[in-house]
XYZ file of C-alpha atoms in Angstrom:
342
model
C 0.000 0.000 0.000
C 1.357 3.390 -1.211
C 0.801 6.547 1.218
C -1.779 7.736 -1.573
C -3.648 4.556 -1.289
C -3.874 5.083 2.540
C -5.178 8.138 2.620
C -8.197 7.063 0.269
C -8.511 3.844 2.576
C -9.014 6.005 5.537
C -11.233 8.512 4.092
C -13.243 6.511 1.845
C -13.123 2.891 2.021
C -12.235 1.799 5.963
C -15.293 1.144 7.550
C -15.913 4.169 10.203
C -17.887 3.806 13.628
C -20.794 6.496 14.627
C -18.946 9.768 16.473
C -20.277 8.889 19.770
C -19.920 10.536 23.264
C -17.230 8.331 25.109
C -13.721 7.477 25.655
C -14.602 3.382 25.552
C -13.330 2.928 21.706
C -10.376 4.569 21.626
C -9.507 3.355 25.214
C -9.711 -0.315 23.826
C -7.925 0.754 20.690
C -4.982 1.848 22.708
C -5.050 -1.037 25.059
C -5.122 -3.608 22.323
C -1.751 -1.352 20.602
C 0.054 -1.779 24.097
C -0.766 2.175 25.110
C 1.757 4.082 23.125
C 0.058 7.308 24.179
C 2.500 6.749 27.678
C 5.994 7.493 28.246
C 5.645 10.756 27.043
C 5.980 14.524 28.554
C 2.404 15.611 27.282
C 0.599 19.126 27.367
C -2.861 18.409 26.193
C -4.458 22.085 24.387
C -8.177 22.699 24.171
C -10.131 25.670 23.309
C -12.825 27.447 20.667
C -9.995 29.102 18.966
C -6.385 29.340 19.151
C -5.542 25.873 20.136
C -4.048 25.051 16.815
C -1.610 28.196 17.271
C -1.089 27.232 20.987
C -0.342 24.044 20.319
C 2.354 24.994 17.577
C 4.001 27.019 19.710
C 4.492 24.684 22.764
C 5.876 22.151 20.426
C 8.207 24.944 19.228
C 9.706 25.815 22.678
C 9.707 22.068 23.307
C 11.846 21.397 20.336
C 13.958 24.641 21.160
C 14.759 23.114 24.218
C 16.189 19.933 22.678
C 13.738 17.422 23.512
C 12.638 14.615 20.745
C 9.374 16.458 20.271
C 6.009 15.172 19.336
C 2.790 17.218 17.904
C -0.561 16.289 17.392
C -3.444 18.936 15.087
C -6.751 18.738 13.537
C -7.593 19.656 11.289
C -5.213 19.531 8.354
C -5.303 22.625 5.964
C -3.591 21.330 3.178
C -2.222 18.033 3.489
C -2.631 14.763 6.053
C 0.558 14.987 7.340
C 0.258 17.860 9.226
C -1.158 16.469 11.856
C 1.259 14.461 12.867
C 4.949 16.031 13.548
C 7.931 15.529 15.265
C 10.353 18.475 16.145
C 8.682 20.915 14.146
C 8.787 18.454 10.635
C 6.347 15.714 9.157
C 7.475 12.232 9.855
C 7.868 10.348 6.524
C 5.258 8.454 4.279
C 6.881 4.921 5.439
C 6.522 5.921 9.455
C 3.196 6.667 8.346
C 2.458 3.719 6.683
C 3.586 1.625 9.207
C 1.865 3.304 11.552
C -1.832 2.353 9.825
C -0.440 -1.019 9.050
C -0.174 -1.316 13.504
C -3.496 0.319 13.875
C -5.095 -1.007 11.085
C -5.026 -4.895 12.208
C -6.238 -3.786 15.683
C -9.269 -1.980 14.687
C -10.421 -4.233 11.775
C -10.719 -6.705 14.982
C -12.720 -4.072 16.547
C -14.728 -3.681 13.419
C -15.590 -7.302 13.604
C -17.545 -6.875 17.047
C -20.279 -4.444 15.410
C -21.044 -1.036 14.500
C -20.673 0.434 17.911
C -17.178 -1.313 18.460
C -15.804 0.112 14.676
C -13.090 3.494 15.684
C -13.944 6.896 13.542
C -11.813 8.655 11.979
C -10.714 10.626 14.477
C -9.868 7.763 16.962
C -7.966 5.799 14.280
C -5.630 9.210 12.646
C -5.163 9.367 17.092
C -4.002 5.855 17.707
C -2.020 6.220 14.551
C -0.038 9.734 15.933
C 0.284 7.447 19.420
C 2.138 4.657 17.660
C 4.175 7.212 15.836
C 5.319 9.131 18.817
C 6.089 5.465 20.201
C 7.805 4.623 17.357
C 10.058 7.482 16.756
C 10.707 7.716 21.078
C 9.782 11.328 21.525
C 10.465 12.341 25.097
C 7.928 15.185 25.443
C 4.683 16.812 22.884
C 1.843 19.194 22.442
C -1.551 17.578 21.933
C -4.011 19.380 20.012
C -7.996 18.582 21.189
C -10.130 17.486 18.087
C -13.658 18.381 19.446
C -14.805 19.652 22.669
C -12.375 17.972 25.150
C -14.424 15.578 27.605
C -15.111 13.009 25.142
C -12.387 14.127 22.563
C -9.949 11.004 21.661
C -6.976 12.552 22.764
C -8.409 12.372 26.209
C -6.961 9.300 27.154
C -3.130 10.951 27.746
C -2.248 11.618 31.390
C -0.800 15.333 30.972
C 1.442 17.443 32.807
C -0.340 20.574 31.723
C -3.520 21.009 30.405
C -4.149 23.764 28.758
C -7.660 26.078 27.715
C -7.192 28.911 25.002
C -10.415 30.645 24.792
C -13.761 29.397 25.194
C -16.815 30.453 23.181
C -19.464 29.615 20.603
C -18.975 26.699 18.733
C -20.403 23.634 18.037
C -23.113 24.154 19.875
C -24.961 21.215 18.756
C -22.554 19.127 20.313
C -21.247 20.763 23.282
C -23.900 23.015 24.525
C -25.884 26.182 23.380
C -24.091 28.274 26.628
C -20.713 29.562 27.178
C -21.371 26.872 30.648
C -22.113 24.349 28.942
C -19.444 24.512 26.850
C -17.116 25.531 29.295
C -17.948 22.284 30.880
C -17.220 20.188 27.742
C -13.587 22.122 27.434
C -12.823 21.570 31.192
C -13.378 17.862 30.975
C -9.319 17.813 29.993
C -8.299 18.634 33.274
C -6.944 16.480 35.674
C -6.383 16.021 39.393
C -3.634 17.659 40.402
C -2.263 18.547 37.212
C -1.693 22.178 36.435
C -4.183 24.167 34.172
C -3.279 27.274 32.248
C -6.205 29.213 30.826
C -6.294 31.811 27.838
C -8.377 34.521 27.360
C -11.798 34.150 28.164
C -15.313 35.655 29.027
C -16.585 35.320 33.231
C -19.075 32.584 32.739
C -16.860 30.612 30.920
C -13.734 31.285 33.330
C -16.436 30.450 36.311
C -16.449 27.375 34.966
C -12.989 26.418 34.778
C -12.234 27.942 38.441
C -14.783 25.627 39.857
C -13.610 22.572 38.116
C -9.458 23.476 38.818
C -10.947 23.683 42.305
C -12.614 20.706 42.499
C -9.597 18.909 41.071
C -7.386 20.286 43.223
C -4.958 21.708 40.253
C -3.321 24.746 40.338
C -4.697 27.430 37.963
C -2.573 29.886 35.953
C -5.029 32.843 33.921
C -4.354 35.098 31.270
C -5.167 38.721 32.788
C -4.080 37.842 36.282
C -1.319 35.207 37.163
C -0.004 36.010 33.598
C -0.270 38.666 30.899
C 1.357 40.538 28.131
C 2.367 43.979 28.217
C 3.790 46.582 25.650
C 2.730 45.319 22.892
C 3.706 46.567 19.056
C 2.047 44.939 16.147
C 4.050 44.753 12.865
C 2.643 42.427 10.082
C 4.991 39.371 10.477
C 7.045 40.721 13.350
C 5.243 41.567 16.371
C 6.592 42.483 19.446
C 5.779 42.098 23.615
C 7.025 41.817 26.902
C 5.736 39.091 29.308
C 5.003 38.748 32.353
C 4.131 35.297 34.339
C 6.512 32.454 35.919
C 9.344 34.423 34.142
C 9.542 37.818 32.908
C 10.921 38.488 29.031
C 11.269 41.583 27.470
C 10.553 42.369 23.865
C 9.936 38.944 22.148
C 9.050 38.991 18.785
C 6.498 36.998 17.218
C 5.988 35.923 13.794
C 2.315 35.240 14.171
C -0.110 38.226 13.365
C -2.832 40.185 15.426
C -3.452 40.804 18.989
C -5.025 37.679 19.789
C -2.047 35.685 18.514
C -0.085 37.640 21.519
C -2.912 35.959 24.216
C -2.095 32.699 22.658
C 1.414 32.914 22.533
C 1.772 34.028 26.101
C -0.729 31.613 26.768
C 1.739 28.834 25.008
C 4.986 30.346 27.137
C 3.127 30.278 30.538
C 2.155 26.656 29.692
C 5.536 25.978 28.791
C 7.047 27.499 31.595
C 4.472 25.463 33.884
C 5.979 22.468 31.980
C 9.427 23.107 32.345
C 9.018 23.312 36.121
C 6.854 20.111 36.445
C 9.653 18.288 34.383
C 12.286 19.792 35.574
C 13.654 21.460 32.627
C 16.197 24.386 32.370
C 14.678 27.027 30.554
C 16.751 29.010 27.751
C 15.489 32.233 27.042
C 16.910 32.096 23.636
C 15.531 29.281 22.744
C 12.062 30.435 23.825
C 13.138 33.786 21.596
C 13.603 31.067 18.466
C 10.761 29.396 18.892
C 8.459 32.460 19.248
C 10.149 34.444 16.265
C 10.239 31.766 13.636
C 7.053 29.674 14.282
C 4.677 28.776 11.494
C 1.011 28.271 11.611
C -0.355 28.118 8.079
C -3.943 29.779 7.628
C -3.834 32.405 10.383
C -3.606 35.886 8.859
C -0.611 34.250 7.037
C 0.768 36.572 3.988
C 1.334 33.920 1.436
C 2.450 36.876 -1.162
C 4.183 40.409 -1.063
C 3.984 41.714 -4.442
C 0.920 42.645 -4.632
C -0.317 41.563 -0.851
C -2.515 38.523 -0.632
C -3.202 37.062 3.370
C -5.508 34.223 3.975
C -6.651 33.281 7.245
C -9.026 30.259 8.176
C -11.701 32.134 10.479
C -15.014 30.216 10.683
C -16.951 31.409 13.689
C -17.929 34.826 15.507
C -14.524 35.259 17.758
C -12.636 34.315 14.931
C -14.080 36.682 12.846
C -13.608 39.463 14.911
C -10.370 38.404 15.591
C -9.984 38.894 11.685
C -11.393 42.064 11.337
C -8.745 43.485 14.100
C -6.027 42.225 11.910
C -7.181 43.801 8.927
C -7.380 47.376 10.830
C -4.138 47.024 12.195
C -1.874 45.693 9.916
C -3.872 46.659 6.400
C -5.593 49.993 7.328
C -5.573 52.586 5.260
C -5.251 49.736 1.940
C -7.848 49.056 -1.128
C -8.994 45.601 -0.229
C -10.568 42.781 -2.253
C -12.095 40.198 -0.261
C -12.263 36.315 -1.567
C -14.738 34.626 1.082
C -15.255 30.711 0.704
């Protein structure tokens, strides 16, 4: 089998189980691959927007720091294999492919025992990153939440930080039709004891994930009071801010555009700083100063020409919108604009 014919295997020919509430599938997929999910140095990412950017840069700062570094998104934009990476690269069509080969045998068992035993889609591409990570023996990762949290797949890794961007409107039919509600679905990452570090987010929703660090007795790090950026300067492609949290750093720059990508990268340091104290790693400001400067996140106010201008950006619900708009007063103000909307 060719990587090609995978990919069309997956997404058009292996048979797929309903996307049901519950951890039971993937749980038993796992257990029947010998739980490669463990072993690793995890910080699990949730959030309405901003995870994907979150996630990135955690990775980043992992990587900077030297450690075999895994990463987990979904979606993809543009091609499969960007959902699976280690230190900052894809991981090659044969790793892949061996990969679904592992998973593959497993879950055609479980495909065997009836409808509500067959993995989705999701769970499989998850199990598939898991054996990868196993595979390629990456010490430590950033693990991006599909759906929700609660009853997400990647909710069966036992995290040393869990982290919340923002939390607001979306997917309402599945997590709730109030900011509590789906609050509540977001929260269901954290774990006892475990350190949570939370984004940017309105009072009901932040009631919410008080209550349930409380109740789990983890300590709670928020954007606005036990951490927050300061100073900030946006330039289109190098933007600028001093931070303030478990560490203080003065002018970082930041490849990633508009104002809210400053909440999520300070967001992403104070979660890494979190880690590096659970862990016990040294941090290097430089590194940090790397990771932040030259990250990539494809889709997100991204200029993919100069001459003339042409950004793109993957908004698809209210925050994100407005998010948009902000970037398109700040950094294009002023500029005759034509707008392509898909």
């Amino acid at each position: 089998m060719t990587y090609l014919e995978m990919l069309s295997y997956l997404y058009n020919e292996r048979p797929s189980g309903k996307v049901t509430l519950g951890l039971e599938r993937i749980r038993e997929l796992l257990r029947r691959l010998e739980s490669p999910e463990r072993g690793m140095k995890l910080v699990h990412i949730a959030g309405t927007n901003g995870k994907g950017s979150t996630t990135k840069m955690i990775h980043a700062m992992q990587s900077e720091h030297g450690l075999r570094t895994a990463g987990f998104f979904s979606p993809h934009l543009s091609t499969f294999r960007e959902r699976i990476i280690v230190n900052g690269n894809f991981v090659g069509n044969e790793v892949l492919l061996e990969a679904f080969r592992i998973v593959n045998s497993e879950a055609l068992k479980m495909d065997a025992q009836g409808e509500n035993a067959k993995p989705s889609f999701f769970e499989f591409v998850t199990a598939m990153a898991f054996v990868v990570f196993h595979q390629m023996k990456t010490q430590a990762g950033a693990i991006e939440v599909g759906l929700g949290g609660r009853f997400d797949a990647t909710n069966t890794i036992s995290p040393v930080v869990s982290t919340i961007t923002t939390i607001d409107y979306d997917h309402t039919k599945i997590l709730g039709n109030t900011l509590e509600k789906i609050a509540f679905e977001k929260c269901g990452i954290v774990k006892p004891k475990t350190p949570v570090v939370c984004g940017e987010s309105k009072s009901e929703a932040l009631q919410i994930v008080r209550k349930t660090a409380q109740s789990n007795e983890s300590p709670l790090f928020c954007y606005g009071s036990e951490f927050f950026a300061d100073n900030v300067k946006l330039e289109l492609g190098n933007n600028e801010f001093d931070f303030f949290g478990l560490k203080e750093f003065r002018s970082l720059h930041l490849s990633l555009n508009g104002a809210h990508q400053i909440v999520n990268a300070s967001t992403a340091l104070q979660a890494f700083l979190v880690f590096a104290e659970e862990v016990g790693l040294e941090v290097d400001e430089n590194a940090i100063r790397r990771a932040l400067k030259n990250v990539v996140m494809p889709g997100r106010f991204e200029v993919i020409c100069e001459n003339p201008l042409v950004v793109v950006d993957g908004a698809h619900n209210k925050e994100g919108a407005v998010a948009l708009e902000k970037c398109i007063n700040t950094y294009l103000s002023g500029r005759d604009l034509t707008v392509v909307i898909g």
